PDB file of C-alpha atoms in Angstrom:
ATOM      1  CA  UNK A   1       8.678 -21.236 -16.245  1.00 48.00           C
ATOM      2  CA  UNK A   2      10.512 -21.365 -13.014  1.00 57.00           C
ATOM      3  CA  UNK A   3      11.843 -18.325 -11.197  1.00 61.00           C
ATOM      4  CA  UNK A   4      15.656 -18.689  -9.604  1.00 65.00           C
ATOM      5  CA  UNK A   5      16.069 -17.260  -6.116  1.00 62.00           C
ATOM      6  CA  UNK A   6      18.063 -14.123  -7.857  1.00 68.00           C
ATOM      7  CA  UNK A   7      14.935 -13.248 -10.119  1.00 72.00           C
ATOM      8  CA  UNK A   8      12.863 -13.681  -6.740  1.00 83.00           C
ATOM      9  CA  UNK A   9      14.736 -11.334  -4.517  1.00 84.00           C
ATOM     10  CA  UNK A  10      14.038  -7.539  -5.376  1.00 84.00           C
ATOM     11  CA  UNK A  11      10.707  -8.907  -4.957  1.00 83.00           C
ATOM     12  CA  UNK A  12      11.277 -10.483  -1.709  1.00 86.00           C
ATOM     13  CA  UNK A  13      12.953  -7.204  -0.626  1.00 86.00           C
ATOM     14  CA  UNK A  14      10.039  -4.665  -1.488  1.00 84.00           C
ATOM     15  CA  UNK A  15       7.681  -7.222   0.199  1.00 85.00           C
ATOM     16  CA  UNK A  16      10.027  -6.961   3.176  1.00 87.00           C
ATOM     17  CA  UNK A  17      10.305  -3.104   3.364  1.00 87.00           C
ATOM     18  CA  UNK A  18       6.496  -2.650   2.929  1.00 86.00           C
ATOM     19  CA  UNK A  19       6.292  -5.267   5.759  1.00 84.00           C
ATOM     20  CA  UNK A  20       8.333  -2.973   7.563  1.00 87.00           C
ATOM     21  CA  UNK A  21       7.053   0.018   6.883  1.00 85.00           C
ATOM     22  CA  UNK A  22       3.309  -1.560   7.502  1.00 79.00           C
ATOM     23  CA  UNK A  23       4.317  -2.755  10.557  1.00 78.00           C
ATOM     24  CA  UNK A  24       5.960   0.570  12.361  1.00 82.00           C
ATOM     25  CA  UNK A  25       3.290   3.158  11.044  1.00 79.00           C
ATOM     26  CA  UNK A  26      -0.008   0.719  10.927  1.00 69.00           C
ATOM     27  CA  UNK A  27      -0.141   1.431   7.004  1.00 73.00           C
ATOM     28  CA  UNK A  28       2.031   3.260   4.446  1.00 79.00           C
ATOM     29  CA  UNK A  29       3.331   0.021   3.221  1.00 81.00           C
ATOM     30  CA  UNK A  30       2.409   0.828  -0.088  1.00 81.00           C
ATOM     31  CA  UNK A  31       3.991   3.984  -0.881  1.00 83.00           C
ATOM     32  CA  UNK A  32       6.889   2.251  -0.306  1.00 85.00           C
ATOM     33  CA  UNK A  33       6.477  -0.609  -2.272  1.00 87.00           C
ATOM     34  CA  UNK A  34       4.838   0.659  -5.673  1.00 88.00           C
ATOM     35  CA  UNK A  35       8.271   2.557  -6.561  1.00 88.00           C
ATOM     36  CA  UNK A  36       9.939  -0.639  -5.860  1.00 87.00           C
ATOM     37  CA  UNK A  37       7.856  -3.167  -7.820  1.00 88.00           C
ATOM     38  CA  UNK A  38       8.482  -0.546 -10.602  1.00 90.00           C
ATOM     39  CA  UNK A  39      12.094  -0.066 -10.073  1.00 89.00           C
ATOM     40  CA  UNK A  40      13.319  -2.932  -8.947  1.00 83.00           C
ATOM     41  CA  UNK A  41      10.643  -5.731 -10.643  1.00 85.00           C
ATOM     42  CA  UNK A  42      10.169  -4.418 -13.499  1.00 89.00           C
ATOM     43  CA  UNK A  43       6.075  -4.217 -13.058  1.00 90.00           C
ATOM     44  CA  UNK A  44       4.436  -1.450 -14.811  1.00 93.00           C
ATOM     45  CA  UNK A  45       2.800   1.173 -12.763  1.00 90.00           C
ATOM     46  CA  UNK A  46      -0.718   0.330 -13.502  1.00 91.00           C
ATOM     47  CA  UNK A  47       0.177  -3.325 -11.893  1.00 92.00           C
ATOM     48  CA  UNK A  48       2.708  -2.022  -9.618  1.00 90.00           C
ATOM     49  CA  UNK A  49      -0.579  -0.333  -8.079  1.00 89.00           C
ATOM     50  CA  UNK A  50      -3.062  -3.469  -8.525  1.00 90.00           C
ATOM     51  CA  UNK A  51      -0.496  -5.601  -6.839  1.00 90.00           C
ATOM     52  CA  UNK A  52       0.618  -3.436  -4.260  1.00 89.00           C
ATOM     53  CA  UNK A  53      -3.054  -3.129  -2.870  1.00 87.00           C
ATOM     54  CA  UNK A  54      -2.821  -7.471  -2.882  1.00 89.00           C
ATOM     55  CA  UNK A  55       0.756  -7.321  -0.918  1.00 87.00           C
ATOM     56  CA  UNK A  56      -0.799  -4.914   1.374  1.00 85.00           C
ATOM     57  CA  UNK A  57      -3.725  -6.612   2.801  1.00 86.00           C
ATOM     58  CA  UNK A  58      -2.429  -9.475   4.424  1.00 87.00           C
ATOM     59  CA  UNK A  59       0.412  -7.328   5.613  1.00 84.00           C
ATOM     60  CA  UNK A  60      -2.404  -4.957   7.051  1.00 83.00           C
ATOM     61  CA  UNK A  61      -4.359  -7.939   8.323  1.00 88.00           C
ATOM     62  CA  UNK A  62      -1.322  -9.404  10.012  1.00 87.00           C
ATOM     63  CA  UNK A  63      -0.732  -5.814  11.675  1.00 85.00           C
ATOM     64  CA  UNK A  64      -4.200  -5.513  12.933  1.00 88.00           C
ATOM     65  CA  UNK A  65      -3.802  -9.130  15.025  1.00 92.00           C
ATOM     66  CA  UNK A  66      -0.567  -8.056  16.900  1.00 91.00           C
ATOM     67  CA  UNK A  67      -2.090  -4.587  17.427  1.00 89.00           C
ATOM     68  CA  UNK A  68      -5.312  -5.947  18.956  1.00 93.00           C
ATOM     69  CA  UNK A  69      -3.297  -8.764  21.143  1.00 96.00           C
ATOM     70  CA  UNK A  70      -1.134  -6.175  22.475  1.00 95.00           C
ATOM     71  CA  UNK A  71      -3.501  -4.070  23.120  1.00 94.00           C
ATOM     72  CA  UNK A  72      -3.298  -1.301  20.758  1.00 93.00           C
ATOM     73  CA  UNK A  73      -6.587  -1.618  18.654  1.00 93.00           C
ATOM     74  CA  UNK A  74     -10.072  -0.437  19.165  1.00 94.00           C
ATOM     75  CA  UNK A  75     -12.399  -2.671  17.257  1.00 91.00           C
ATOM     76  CA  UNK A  76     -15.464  -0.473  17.469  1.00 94.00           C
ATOM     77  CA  UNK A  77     -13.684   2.776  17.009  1.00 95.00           C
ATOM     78  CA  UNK A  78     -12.154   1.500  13.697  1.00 92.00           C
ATOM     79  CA  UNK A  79     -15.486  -0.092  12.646  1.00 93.00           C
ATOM     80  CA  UNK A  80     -16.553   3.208  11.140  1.00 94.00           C
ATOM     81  CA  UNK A  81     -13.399   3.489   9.313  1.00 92.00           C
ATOM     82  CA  UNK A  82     -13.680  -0.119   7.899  1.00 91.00           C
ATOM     83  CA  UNK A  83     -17.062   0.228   6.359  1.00 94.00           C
ATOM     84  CA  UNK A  84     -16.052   3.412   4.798  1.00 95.00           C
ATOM     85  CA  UNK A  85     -12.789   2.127   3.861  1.00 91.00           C
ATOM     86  CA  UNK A  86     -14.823  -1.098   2.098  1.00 92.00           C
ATOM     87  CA  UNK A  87     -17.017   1.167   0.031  1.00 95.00           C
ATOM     88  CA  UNK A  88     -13.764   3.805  -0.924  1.00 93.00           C
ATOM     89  CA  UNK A  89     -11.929   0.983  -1.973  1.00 90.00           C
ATOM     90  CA  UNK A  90     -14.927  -0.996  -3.629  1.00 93.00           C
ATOM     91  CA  UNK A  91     -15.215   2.772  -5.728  1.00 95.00           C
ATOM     92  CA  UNK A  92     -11.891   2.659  -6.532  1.00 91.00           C
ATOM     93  CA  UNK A  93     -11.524  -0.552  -7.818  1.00 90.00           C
ATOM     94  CA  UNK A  94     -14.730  -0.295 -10.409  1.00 94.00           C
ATOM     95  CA  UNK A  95     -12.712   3.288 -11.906  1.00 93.00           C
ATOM     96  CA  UNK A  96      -8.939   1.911 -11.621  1.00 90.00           C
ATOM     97  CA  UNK A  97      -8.533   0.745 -14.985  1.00 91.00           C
ATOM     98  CA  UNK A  98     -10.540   4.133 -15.867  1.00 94.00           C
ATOM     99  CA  UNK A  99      -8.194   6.332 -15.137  1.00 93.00           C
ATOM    100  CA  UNK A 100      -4.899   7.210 -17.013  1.00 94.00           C
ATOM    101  CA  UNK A 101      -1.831   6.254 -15.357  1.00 91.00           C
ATOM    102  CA  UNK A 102      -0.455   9.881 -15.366  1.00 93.00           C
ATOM    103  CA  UNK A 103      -3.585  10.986 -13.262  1.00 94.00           C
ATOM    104  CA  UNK A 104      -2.555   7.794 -10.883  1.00 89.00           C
ATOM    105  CA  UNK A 105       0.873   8.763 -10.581  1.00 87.00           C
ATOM    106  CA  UNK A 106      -0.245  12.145  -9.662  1.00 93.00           C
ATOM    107  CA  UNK A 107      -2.781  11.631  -7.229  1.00 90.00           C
ATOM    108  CA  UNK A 108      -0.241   8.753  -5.720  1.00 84.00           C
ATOM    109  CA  UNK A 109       2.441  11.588  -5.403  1.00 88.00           C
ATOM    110  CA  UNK A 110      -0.182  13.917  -4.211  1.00 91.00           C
ATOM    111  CA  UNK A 111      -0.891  11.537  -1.122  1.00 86.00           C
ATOM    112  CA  UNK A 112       3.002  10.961  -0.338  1.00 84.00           C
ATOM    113  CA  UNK A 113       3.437  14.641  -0.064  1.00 90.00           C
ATOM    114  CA  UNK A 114       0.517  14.935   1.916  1.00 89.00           C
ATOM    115  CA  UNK A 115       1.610  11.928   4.465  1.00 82.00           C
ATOM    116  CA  UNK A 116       5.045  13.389   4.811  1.00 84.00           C
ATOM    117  CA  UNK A 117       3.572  16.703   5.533  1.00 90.00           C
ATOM    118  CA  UNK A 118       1.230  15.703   7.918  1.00 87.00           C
ATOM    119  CA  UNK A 119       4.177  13.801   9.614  1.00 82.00           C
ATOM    120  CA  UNK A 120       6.597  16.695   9.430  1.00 89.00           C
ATOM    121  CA  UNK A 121       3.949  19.234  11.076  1.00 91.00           C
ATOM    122  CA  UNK A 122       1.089  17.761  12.564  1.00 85.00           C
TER     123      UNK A 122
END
């Protein structure tokens, strides 16, 4: 069934304002864009989640190359990060359809607070 552009555009927004998002703060993109695809597409949160993490990394990918050709990124001091980010998110991926959505919802709350915290007092 073909999509018209109208049926395409909250999409093409909350792809947009996690681009944005991504792109100012190097990550964060998807805190933004899970209420959306909720909201605004109509995704349930379970896949709101699922797809959010497969908006994110090219978005995250495309950050990484302008930070490194302008200077900005370390390779070797985020290798560390990577690996453990790789295994994390290789964890979390075997136990996501594990655990209930009210214990997602939660924990994803949990981590907004925690980021707006940190950027409010840190």
């Amino acid at each position: 069934m073909k999509k018209s552009w109208k049926s395409w555009a909250p999409a093409a927004v909350a792809g947009g304002a996690a681009g944005v998002v991504n792109g100012f703060f190097g990550g964060g993109g998807g805190m933004v864009l899970v209420p959306l695809l909720v909201a605004k597409c109509g995704l349930s949160r379970r896949k709101a989640f699922a797809c959010s993490v497969a908006i994110i990394f090219p978005l995250c990918a495309l950050s990484a190359v302008i930070y490194y050709t302008k200077g900005n990124l370390d390779l070797l001091q985020a290798l560390p990060y990577l690996v453990g980010g790789l295994l994390g998110g290789l964890v979390g991926g075997k136990i996501f359809n594990k655990v209930p959505v009210v214990w997602l919802k939660r924990v994803f709350a949990l981590l907004i607070l925690y980021g707006a915290w940190s950027a409010l007092f840190q």
